[in-house]
mmCIF file of C-alpha atoms in Angstrom:
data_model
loop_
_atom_site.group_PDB
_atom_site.id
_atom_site.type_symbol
_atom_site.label_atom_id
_atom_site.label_comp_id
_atom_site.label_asym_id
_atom_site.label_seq_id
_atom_site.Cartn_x
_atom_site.Cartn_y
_atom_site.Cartn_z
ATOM 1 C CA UNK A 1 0.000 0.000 0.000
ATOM 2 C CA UNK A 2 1.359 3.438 -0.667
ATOM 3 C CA UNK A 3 1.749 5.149 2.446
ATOM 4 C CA UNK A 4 2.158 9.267 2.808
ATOM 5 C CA UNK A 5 3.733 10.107 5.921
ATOM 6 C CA UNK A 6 3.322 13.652 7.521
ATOM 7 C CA UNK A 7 5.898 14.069 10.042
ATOM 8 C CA UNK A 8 3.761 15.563 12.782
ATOM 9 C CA UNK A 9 0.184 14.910 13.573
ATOM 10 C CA UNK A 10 0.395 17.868 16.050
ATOM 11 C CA UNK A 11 1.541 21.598 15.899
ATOM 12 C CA UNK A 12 1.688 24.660 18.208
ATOM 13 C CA UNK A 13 3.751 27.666 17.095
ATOM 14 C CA UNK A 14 3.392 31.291 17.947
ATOM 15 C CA UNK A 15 2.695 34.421 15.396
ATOM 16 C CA UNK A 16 4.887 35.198 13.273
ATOM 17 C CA UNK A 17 7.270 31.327 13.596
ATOM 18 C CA UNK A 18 8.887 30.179 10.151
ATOM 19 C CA UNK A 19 6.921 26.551 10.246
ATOM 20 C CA UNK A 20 7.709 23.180 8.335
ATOM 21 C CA UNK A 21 5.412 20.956 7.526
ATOM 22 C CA UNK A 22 7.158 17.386 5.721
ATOM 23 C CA UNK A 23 5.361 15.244 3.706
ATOM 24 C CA UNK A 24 6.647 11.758 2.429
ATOM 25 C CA UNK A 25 5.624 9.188 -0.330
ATOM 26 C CA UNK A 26 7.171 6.011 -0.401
ATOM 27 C CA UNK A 27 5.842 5.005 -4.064
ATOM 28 C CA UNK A 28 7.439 6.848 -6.418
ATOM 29 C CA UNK A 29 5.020 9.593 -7.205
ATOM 30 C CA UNK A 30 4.649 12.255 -9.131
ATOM 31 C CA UNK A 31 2.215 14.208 -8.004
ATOM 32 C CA UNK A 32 1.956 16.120 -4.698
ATOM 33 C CA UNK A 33 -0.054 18.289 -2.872
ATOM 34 C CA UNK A 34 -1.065 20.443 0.159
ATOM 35 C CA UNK A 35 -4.709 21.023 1.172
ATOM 36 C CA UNK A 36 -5.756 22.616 4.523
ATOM 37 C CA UNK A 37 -9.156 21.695 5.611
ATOM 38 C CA UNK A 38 -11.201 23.974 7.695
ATOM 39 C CA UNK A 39 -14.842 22.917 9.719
ATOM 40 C CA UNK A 40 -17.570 24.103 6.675
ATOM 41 C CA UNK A 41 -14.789 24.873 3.855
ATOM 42 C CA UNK A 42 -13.929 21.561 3.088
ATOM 43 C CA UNK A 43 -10.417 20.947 1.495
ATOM 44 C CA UNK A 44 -8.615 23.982 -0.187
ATOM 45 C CA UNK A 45 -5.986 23.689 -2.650
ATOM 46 C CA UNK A 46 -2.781 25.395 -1.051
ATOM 47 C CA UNK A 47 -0.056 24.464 -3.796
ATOM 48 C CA UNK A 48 1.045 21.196 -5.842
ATOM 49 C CA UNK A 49 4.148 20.122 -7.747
ATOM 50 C CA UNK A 50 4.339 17.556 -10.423
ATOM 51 C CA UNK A 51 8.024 16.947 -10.577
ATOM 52 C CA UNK A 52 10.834 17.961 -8.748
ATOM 53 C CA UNK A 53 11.930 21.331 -8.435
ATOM 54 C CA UNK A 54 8.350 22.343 -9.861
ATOM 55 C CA UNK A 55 5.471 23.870 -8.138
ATOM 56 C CA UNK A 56 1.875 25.910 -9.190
ATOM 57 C CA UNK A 57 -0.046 27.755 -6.717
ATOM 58 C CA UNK A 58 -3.715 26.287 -5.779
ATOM 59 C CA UNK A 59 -6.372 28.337 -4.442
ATOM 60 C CA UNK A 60 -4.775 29.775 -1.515
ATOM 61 C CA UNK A 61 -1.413 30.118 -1.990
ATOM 62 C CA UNK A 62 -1.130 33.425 0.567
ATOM 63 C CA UNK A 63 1.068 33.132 3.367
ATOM 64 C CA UNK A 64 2.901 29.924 2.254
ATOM 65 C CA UNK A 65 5.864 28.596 -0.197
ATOM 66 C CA UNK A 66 6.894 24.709 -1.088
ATOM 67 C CA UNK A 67 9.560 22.805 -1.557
ATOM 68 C CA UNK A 68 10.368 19.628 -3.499
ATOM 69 C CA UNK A 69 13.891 18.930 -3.803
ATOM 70 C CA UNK A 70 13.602 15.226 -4.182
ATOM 71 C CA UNK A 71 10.975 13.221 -5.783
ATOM 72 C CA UNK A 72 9.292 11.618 -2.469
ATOM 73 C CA UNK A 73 9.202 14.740 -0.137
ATOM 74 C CA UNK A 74 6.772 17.760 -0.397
ATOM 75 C CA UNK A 75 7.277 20.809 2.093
ATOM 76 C CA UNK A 76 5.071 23.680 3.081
ATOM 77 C CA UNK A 77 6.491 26.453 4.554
ATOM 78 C CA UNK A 78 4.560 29.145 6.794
ATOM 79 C CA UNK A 79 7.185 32.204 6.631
ATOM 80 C CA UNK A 80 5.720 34.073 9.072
ATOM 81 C CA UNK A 81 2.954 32.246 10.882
ATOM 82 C CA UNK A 82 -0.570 34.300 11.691
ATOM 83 C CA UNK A 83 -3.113 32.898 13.932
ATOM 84 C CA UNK A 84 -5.416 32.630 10.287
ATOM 85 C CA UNK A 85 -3.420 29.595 9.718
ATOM 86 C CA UNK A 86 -4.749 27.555 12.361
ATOM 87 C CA UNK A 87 -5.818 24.576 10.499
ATOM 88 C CA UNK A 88 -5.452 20.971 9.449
ATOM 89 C CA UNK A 89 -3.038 20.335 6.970
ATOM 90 C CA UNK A 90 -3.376 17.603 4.645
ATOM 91 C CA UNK A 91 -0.366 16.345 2.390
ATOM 92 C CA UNK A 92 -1.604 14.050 -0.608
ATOM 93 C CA UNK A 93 -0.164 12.392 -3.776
ATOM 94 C CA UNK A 94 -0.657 10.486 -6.679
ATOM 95 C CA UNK A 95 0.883 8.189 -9.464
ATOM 96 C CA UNK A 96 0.399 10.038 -12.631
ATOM 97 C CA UNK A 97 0.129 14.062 -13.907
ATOM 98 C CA UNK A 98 -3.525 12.636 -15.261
ATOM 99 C CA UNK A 99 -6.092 14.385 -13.713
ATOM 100 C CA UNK A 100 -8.571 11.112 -13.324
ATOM 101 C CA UNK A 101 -5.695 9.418 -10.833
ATOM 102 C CA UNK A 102 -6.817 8.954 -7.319
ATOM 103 C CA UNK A 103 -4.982 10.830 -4.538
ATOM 104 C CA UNK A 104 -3.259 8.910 -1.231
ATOM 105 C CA UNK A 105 -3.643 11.410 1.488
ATOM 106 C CA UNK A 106 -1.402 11.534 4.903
ATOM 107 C CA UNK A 107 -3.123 11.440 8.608
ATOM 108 C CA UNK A 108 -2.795 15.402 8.815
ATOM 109 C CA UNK A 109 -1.265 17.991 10.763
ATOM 110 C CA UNK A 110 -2.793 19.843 13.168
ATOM 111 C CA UNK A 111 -1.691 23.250 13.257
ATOM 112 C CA UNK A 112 -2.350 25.701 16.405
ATOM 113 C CA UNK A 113 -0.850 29.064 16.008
ATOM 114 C CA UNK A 114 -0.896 31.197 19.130
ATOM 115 C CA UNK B 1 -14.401 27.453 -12.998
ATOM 116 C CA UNK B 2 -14.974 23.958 -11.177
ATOM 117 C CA UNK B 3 -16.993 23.710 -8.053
ATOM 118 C CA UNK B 4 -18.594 20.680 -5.556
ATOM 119 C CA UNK B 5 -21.994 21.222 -3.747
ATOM 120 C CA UNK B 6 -22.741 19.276 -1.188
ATOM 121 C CA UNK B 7 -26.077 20.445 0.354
ATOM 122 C CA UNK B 8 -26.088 18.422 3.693
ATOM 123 C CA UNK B 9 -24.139 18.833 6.332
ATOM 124 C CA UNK B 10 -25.109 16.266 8.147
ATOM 125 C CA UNK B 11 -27.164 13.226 7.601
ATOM 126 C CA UNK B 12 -28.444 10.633 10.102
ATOM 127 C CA UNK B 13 -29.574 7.307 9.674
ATOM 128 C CA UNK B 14 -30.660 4.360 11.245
ATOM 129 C CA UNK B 15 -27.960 0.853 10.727
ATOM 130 C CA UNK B 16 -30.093 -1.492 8.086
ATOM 131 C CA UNK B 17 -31.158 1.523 6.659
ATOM 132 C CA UNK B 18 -30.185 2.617 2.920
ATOM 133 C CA UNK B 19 -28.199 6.050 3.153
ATOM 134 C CA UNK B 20 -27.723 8.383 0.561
ATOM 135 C CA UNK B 21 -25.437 11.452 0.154
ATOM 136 C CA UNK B 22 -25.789 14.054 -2.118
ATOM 137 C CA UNK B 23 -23.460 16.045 -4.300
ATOM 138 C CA UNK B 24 -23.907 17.943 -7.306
ATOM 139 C CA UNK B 25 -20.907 19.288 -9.488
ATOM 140 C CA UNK B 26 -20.774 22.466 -12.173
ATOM 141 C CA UNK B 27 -17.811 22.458 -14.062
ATOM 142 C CA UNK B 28 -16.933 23.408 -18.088
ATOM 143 C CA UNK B 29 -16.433 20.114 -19.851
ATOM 144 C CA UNK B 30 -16.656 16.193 -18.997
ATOM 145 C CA UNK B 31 -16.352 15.747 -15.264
ATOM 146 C CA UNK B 32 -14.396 13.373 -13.283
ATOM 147 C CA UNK B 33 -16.072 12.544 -10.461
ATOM 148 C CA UNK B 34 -14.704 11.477 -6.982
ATOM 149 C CA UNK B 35 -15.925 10.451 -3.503
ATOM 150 C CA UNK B 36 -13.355 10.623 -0.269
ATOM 151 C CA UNK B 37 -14.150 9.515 2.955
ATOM 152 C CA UNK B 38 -12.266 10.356 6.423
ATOM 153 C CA UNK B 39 -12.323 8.273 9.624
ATOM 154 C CA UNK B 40 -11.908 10.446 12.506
ATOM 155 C CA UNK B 41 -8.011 10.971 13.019
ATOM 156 C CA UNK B 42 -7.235 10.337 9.819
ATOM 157 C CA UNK B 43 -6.645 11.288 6.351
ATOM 158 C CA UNK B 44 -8.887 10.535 3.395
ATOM 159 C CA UNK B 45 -9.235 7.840 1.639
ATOM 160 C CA UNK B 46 -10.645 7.241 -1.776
ATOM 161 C CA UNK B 47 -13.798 5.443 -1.980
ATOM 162 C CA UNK B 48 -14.732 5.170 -6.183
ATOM 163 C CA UNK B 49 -14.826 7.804 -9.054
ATOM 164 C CA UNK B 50 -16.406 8.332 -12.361
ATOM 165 C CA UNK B 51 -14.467 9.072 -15.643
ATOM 166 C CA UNK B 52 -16.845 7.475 -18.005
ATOM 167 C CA UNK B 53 -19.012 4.342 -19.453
ATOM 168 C CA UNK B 54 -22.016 3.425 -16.924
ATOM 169 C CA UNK B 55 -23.069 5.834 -14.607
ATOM 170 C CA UNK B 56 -23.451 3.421 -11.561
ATOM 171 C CA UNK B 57 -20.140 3.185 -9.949
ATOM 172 C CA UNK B 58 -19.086 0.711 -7.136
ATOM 173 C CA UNK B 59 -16.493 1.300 -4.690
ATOM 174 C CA UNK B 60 -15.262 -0.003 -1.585
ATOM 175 C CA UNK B 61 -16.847 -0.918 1.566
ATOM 176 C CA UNK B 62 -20.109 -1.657 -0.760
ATOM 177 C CA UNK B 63 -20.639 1.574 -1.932
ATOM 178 C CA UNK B 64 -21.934 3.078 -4.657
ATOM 179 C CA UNK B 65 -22.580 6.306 -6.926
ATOM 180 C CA UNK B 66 -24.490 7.449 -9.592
ATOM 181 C CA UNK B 67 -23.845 9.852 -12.133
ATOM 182 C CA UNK B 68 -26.444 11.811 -13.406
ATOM 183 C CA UNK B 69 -25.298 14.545 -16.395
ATOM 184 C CA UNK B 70 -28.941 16.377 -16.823
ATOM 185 C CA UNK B 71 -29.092 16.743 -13.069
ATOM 186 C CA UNK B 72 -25.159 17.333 -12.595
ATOM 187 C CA UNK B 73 -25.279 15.412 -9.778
ATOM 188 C CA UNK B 74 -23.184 12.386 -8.614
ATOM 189 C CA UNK B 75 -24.934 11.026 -4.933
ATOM 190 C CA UNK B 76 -22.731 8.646 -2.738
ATOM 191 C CA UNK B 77 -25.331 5.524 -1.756
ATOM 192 C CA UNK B 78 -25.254 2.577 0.448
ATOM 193 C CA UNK B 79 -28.301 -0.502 0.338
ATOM 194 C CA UNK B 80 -27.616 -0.775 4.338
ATOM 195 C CA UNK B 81 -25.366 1.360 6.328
ATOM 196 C CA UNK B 82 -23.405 0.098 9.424
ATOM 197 C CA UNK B 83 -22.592 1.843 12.147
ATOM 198 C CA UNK B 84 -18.838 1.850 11.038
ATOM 199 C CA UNK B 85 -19.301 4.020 8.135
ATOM 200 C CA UNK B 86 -20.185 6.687 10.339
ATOM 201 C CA UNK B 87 -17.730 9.566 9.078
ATOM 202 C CA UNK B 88 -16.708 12.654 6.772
ATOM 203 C CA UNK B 89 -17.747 12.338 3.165
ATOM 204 C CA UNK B 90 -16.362 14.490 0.686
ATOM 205 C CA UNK B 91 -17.196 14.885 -3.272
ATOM 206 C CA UNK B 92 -14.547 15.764 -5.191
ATOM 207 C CA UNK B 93 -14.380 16.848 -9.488
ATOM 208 C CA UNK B 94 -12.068 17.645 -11.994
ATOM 209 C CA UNK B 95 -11.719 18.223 -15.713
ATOM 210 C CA UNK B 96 -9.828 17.024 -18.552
ATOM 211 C CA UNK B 97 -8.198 20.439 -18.682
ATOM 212 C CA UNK B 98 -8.084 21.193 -15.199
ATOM 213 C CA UNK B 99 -4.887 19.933 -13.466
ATOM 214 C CA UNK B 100 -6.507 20.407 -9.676
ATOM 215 C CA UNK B 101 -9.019 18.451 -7.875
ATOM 216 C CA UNK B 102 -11.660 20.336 -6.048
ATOM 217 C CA UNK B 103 -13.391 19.162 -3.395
ATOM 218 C CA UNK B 104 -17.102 19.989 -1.069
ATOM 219 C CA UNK B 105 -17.687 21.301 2.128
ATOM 220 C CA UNK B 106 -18.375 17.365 3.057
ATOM 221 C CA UNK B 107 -21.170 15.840 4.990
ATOM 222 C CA UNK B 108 -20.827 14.098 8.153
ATOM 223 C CA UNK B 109 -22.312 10.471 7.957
ATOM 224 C CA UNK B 110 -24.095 9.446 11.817
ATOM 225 C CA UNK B 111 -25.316 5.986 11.748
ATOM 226 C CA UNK B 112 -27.009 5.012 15.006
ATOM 227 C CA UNK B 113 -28.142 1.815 16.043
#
């Protein structure tokens, strides 16, 4: 089974932290991507990269950058945390660039900023 | 643009019972069609998805979905729920152009003995 690892499942930081979330895939994927889900939102679309080295902003890009120097690990970074970003963060991936492949999502993190 | 309704927030039914939850879809173009559901303390998990041919899909833990392109709508169903599938259900669609998968506001699934 592919497995996406997020390497905390819980998060306090204060206003204005630099915060790292990692994300790993252990089955060679290319797709990956960061969602935060909110109580009545649903899941947003934060950013997503389909190969190394190459990101697009998703619907909410404000606030946060990426990384993806190697093929299995996907960061978000919070530059300056704000108490707005309080929030489950969901790292996902999938196989292929084709938009009808399923996604394999992590547990979570659970953000607090305070 | 793409967007997911899903009109329920919460629906409640008895274990035996058939459940059904609803989502309808407006996008530009052939949809692709996906249903998620998350466990509390987890992540989400793909239950089935339509890309095309017969408009009743089966997934896992015997469910099923229905597309329905006059009434853009694509409901998650279930013959007889259990009390385990008591948990967040999320619609999801994309597009053959779009490269992004956007989801619903979900709808929390309480099945009660």
């Amino acid at each position: 089974d592919v497995k996406v690892t997020q390497s905390s499942r819980y998060l306090v930081k204060r206003t204005g932290e630099k915060v790292f979330l990692e994300c790993v895939q252990d089955m060679d994927h290319e797709n990956m991507f960061w969602y935060r889900q909110d109580p009545g939102l649903g899941l947003r679309l934060i950013y997503f990269s389909y190969d190394v080295k190459m990101k697009e902003k998703g619907d909410i890009p404000e606030g946060y950058s990426v990384s993806r120097e190697k093929k299995e690990r996907f960061s978000l970074i919070l530059e300056s945390a704000s108490t707005n970003q309080t929030s489950m963060y969901l790292c996902a991936s999938s196989l292929l660039i084709q938009v009808r492949e399923k996604l394999f999502f992590g547990s979570g993190t659970q953000l607090s900023v305070l | 643009a793409q967007s997911v309704a899903q009109p329920e927030d919460q629906v409640n039914v008895a274990e035996g019972n058939p459940l059904t939850v609803k989502c309808t879809y407006s996008v530009s173009g052939n949809p692709y069609l996906f249903w998620y559901v998350q466990y509390p303390n987890r992540g989400l998990q793909f239950l089935l998805k339509y890309i095309t041919g017969d408009n009743l899909v089966k997934g896992s833990y015997g469910f099923e979905a229905e597309f329905n392109k006059s009434q853009t709508s694509f409901h998650l169903k279930k013959p007889s729920a259990l009390v385990s599938d008591s948990a967040l259900y999320f619609c999801a669609v994309n597009t053959g152009t779009a490269s992004k998968l956007t989801f619903g506001t979900g709808t929390r699934l309480q099945v009660t003995l």
